[in-house]
Tab-separated table of C-alpha atoms in Angstrom:
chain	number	residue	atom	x	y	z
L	1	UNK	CA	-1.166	-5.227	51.396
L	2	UNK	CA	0.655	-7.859	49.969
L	3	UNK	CA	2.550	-7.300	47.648
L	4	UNK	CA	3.620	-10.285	45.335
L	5	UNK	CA	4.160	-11.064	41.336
L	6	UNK	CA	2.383	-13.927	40.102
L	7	UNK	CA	3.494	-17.968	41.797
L	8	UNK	CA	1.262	-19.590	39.747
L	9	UNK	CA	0.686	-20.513	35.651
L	10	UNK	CA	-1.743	-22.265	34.166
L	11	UNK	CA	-0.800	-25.906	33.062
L	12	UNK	CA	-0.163	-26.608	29.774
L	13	UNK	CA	-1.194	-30.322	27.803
L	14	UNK	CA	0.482	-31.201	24.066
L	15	UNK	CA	0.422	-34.125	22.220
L	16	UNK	CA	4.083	-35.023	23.671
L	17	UNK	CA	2.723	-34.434	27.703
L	18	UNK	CA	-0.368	-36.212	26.890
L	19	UNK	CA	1.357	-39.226	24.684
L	20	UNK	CA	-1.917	-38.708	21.970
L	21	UNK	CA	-1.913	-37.921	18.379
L	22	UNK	CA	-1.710	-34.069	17.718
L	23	UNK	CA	-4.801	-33.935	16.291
L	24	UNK	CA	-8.581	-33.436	18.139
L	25	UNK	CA	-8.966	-36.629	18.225
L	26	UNK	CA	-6.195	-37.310	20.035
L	27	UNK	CA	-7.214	-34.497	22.955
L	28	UNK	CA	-10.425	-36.573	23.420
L	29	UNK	CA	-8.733	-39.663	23.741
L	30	UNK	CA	-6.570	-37.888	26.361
L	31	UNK	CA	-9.481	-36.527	27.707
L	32	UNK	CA	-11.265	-39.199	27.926
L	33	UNK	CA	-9.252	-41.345	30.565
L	34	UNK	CA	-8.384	-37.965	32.460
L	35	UNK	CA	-10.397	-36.866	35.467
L	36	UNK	CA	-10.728	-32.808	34.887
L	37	UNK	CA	-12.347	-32.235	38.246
L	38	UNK	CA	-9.354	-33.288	39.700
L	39	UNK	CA	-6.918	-31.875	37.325
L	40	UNK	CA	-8.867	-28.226	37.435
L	41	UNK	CA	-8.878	-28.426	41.118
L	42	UNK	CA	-4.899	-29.008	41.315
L	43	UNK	CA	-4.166	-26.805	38.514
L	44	UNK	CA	-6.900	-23.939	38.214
L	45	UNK	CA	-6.501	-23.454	34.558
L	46	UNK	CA	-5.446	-25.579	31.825
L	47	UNK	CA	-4.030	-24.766	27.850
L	48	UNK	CA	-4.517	-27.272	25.184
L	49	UNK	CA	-1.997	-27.012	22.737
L	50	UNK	CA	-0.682	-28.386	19.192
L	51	UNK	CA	-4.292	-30.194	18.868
L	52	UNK	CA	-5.483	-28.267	16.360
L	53	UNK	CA	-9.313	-27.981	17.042
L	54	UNK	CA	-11.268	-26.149	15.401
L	55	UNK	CA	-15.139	-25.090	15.381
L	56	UNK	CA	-16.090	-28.263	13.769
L	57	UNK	CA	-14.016	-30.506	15.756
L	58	UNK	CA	-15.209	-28.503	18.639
L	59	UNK	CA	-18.078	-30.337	20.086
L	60	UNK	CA	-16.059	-33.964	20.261
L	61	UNK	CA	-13.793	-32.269	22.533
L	62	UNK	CA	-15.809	-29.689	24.818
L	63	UNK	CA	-18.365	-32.662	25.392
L	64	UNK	CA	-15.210	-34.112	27.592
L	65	UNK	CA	-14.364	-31.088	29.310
L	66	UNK	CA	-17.998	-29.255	29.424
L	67	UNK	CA	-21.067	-32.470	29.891
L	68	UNK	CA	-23.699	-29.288	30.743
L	69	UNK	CA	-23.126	-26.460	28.542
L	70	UNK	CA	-24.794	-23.622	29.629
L	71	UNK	CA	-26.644	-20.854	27.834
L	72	UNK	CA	-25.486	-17.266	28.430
L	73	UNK	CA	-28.769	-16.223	29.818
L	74	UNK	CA	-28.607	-12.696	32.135
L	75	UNK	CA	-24.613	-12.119	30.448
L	76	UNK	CA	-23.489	-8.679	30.215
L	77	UNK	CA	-21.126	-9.015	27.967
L	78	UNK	CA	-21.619	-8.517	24.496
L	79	UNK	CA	-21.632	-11.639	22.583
L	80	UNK	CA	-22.516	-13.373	19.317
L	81	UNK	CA	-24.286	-17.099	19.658
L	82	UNK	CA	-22.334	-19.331	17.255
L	83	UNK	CA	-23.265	-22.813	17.734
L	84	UNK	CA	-24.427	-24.862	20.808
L	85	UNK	CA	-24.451	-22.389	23.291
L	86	UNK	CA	-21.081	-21.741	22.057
L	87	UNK	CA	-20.743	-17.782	21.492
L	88	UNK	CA	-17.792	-15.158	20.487
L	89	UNK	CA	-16.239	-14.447	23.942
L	90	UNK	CA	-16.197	-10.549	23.704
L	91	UNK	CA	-17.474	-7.956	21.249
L	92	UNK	CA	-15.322	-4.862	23.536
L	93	UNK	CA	-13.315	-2.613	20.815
L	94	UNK	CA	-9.883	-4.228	20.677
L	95	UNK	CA	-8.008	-1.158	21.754
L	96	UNK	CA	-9.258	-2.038	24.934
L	97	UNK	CA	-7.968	-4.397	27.763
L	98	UNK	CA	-10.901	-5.974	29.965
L	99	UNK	CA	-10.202	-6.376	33.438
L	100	UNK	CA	-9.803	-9.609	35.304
L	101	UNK	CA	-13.142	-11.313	36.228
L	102	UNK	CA	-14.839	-14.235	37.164
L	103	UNK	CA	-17.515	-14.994	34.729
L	104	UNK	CA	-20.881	-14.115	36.078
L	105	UNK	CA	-20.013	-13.655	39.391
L	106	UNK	CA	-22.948	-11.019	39.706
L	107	UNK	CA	-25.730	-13.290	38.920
L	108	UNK	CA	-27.474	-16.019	41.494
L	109	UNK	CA	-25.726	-18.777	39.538
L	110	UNK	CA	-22.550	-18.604	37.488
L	111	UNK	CA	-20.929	-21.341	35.457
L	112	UNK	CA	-17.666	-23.036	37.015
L	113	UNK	CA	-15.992	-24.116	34.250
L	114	UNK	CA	-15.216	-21.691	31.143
L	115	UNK	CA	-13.355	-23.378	27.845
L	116	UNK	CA	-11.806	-20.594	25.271
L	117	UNK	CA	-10.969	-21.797	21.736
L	118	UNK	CA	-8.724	-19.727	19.599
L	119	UNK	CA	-10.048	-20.100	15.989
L	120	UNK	CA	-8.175	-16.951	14.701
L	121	UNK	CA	-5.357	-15.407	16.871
L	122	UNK	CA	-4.547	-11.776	16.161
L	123	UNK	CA	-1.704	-10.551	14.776
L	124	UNK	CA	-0.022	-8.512	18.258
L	125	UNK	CA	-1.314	-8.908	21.682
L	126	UNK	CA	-4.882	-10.422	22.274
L	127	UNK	CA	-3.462	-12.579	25.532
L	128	UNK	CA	-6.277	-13.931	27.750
L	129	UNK	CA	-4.679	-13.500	31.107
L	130	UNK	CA	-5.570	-15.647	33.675
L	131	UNK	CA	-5.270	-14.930	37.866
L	132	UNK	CA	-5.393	-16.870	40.589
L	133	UNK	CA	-8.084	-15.563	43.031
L	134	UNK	CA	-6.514	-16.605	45.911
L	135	UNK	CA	-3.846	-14.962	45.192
L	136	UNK	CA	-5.638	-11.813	44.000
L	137	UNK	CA	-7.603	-11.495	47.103
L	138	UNK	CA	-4.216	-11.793	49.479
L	139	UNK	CA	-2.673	-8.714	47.529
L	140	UNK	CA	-5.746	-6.732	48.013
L	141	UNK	CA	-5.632	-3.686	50.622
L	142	UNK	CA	-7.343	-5.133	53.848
L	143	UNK	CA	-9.181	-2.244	54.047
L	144	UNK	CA	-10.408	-2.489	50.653
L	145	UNK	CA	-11.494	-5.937	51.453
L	146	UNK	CA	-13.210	-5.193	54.696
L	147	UNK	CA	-15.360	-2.599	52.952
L	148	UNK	CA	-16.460	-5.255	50.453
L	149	UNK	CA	-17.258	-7.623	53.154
L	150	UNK	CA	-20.694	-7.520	53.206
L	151	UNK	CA	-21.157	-8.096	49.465
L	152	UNK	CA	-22.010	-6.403	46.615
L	153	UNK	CA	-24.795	-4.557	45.107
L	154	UNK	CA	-25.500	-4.398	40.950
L	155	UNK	CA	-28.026	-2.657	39.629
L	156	UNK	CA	-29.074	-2.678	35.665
L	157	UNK	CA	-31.276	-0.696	33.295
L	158	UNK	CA	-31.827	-3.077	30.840
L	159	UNK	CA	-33.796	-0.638	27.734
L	160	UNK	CA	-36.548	-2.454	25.596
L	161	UNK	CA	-34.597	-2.127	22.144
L	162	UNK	CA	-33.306	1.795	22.508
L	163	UNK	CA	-30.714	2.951	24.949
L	164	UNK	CA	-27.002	2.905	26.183
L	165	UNK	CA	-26.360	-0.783	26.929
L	166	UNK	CA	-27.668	-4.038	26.469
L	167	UNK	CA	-31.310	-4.647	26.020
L	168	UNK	CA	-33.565	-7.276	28.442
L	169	UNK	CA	-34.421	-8.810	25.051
L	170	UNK	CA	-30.267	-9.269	23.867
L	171	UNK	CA	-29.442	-10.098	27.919
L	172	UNK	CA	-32.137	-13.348	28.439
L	173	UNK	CA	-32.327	-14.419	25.002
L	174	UNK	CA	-35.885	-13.902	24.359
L	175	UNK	CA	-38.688	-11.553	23.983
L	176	UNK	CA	-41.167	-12.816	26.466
L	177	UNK	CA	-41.396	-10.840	29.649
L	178	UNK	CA	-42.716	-13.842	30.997
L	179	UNK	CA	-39.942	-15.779	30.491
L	180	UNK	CA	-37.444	-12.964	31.958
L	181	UNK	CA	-39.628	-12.880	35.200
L	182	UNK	CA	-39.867	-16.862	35.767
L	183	UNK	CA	-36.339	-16.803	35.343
L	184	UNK	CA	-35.675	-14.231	37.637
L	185	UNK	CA	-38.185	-15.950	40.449
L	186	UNK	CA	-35.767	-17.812	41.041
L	187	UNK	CA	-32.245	-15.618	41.922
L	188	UNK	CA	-33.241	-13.608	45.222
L	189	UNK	CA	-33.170	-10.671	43.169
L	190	UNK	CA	-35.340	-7.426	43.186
L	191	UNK	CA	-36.578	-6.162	39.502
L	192	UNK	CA	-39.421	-4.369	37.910
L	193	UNK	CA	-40.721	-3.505	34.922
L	194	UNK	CA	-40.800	0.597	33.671
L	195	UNK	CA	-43.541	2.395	32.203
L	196	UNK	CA	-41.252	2.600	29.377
L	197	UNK	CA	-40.175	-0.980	28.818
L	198	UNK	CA	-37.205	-0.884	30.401
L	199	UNK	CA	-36.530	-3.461	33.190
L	200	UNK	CA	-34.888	-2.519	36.385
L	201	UNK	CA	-32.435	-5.166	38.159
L	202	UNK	CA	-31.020	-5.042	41.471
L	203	UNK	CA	-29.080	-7.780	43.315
L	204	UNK	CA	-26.956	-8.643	46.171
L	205	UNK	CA	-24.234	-10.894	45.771
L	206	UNK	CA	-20.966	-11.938	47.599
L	207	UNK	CA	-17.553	-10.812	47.416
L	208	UNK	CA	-15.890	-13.116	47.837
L	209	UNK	CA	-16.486	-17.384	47.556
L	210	UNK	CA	-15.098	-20.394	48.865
L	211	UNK	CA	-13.693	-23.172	46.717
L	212	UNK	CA	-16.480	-25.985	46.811
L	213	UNK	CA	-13.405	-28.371	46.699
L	214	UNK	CA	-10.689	-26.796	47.833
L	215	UNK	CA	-12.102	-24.843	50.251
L	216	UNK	CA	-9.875	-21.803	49.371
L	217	UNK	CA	-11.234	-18.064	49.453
L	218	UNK	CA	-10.949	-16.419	46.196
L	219	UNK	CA	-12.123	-12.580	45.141
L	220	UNK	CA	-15.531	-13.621	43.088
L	221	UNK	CA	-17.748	-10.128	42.240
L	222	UNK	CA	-17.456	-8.358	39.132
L	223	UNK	CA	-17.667	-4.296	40.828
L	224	UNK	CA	-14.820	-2.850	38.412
L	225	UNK	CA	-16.845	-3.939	35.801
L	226	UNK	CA	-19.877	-2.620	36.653
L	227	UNK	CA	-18.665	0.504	38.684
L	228	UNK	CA	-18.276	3.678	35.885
L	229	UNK	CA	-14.545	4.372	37.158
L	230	UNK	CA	-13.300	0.573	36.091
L	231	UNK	CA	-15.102	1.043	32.373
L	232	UNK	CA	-13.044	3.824	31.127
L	233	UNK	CA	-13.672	7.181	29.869
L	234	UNK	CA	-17.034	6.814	27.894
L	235	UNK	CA	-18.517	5.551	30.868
L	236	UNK	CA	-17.400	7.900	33.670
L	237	UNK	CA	-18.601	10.431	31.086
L	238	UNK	CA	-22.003	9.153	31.095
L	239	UNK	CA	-22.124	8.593	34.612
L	240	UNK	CA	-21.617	12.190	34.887
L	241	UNK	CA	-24.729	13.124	32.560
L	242	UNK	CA	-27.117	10.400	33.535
L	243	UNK	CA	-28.707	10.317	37.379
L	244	UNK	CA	-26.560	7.251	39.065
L	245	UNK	CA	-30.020	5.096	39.313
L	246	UNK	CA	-30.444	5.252	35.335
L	247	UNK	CA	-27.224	3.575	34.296
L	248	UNK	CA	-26.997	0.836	32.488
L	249	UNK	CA	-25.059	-0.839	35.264
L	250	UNK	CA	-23.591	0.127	38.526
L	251	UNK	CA	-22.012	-1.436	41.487
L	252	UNK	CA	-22.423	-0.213	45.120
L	253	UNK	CA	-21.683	-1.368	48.400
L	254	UNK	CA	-24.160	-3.707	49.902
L	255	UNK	CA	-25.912	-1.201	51.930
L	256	UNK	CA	-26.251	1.032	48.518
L	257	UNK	CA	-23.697	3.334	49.250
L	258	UNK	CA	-20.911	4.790	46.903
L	259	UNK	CA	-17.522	3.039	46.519
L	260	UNK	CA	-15.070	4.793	45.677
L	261	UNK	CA	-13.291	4.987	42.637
L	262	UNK	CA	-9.970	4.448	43.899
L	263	UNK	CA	-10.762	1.340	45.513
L	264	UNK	CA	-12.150	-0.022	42.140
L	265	UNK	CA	-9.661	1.219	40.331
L	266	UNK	CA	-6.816	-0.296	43.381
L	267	UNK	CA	-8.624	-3.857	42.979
L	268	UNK	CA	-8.110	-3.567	38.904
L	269	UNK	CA	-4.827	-2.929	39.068
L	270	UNK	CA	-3.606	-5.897	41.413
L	271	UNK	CA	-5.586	-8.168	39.255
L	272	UNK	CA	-4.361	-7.003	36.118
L	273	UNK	CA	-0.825	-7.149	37.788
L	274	UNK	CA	-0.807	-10.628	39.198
L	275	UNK	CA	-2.393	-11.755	35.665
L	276	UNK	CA	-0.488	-14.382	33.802
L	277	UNK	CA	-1.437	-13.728	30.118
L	278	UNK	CA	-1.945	-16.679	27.669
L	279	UNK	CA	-1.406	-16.293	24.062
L	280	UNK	CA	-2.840	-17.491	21.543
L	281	UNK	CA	-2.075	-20.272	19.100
L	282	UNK	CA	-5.042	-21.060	16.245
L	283	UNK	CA	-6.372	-24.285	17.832
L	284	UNK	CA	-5.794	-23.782	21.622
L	285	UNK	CA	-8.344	-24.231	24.200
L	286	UNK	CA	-7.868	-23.128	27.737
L	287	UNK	CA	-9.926	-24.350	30.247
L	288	UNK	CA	-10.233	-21.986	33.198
L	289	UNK	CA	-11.779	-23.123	36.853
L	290	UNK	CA	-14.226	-20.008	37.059
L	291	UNK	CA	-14.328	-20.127	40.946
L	292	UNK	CA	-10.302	-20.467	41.263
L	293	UNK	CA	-9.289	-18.060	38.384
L	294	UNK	CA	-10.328	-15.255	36.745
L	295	UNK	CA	-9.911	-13.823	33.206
L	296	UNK	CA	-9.847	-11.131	31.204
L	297	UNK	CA	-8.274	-10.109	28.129
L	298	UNK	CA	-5.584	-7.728	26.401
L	299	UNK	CA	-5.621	-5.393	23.636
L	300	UNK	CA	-5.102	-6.122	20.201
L	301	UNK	CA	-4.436	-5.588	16.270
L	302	UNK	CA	-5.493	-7.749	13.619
L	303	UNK	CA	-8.036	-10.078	13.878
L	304	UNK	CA	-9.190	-12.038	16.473
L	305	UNK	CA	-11.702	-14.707	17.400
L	306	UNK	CA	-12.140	-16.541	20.233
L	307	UNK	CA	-15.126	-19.058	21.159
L	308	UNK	CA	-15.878	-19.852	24.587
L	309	UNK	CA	-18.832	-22.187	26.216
L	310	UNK	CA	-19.481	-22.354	30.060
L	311	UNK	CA	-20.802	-25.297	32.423
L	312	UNK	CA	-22.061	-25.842	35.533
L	313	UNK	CA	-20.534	-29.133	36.264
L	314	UNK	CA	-18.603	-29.197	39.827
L	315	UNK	CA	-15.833	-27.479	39.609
């Protein structure tokens, strides 16, 4: 295993770097004679400081940096829409850190480009750290990544308004099953529909991706997030109460075969480790390559309120 502290930081823009007014305006000038596909690709993950944008300026600017906003259809996160599929970025208690991730890395098709703005930083922690997956993946035991190999598994037990997680209705944005099974036509995934109105999910998905551009291997699957043992107490406590094929969520190996906790709980720790956190000024964005970095977040006090939008454009 390697065993490394982080080489890399996100870059950061200000009105000084970028020779534009500190004010939004200024950022989309900036932005606007600034290629981003090239700048993500050499940099992975950018912070826009000392701008001072806020959720009214917001759409000037994210119209530079996201053309194709995306809606968070099939999320498992719990979110609040806000705007133009603009949404909170987590609704997790705030005594809780979330591990690092790449944002919808289960699903068929994920977004590439993720832009954070802080609108109210909290009083004490509340850092979004930021990893590169290249990295990650090195410092990972190689016979934690062999196991993974062949991909990953996720399973969910989406309830029809009633139950322990999210509901189908909350998780596609609508409440036509119709809708929920053209959309899912279309992702190579396996899914019915219970006697109770639940609907039952399963899909394969890689471990890990190559870099369209770069061409560099990064860690890309979201099992510590969907395995009980990387979701903390309440969840290993249900896990032990409800049969493993009625959870919520769950992550397996690709064959369907337990992985173990400490392996989860191994690749969680290196990414939290090699995690560069970013804190929060009112007005920042941070634009993160989803496919080179992954995210997460850090515990807090005080309130705190982050927006974040997603794209598909290349990354």
């Amino acid at each position: 295993m390697v065993n490394s502290e982080p080489s890399w930081r996100p870059a950061v823009v200000d009105p000084r770097s970028a020779d534009r007014p500190a004010d939004p305006e200024g950022l989309r000038q900036y932005l606007s004679g600034t290629d981003v596909s090239d700048l993500l690709a050499r940099e992975k993950a950018v912070v826009f400081r000392g701008f001072g944008v806020t959720p009214e300026t917001y759409d000037s600017v994210a119209d530079e940096l996201l053309p194709n906003r995306l809606a968070y259809v099939h999320g498992n996160s719990p979110r609040t829409k806000v705007g133009r599929n603009l949404y909170t970025s987590t609704e997790y208690p705030p005594e809780f850190d979330i591990s690092m991730h790449n944002e919808m890395s289960y699903a068929h098709k994920w977004p590439t480009r993720i832009l954070f703005l802080c609108e109210q930083a909290p009083a004490t922690g509340g850092a979004t750290p930021v990893v590169d997956g290249r990295q990650w993946l090195e410092a990972i035991d190689p016979e934690v990544r062999a196991a993974f190999a062949p991909g990953v598994r996720y399973t969910q037990n989406l309830h029809d308004g009633m139950g322990f997680g999210k509901s189908w209705q909350q998780t596609f944005e609508t409440e036509d099953r119709g809708e929920v099974d053209a959309f899912l036509d279309g992702t190579e995934a396996e899914w019915r529909w219970q006697p109770d109105g639940s609907l039952w999910i399963s899909q394969l998905r890689q471990a890990t991706l190559k870099h369209p551009v770069t061409g560099t291997e990064v860690w890309f699957n979201q099992a510590d997030q969907w395995h009980p043992a990387g979701l903390g107490e309440d969840a290993a406590a249900l896990a032990d109460v409800i049969p493993e094929d009625e959870l919520p969520q769950n992550a397996t190996f690709a064959d369907g075969s337990p992985i173990p906790g400490e392996y989860i709980t191994h690749v969680q720790e290196i990414g939290m480790r090699l995690a560069v956190d970013v804190d929060w000024r009112n007005g920042d964005l941070l634009l993160v390559d989803n496919i080179a970095a992954g995210h997460g977040r850090r515990a807090y006090t005080g309130r705190r309120r982050i927006l974040v939008a997603m794209s598909d454009e290349p990354a």
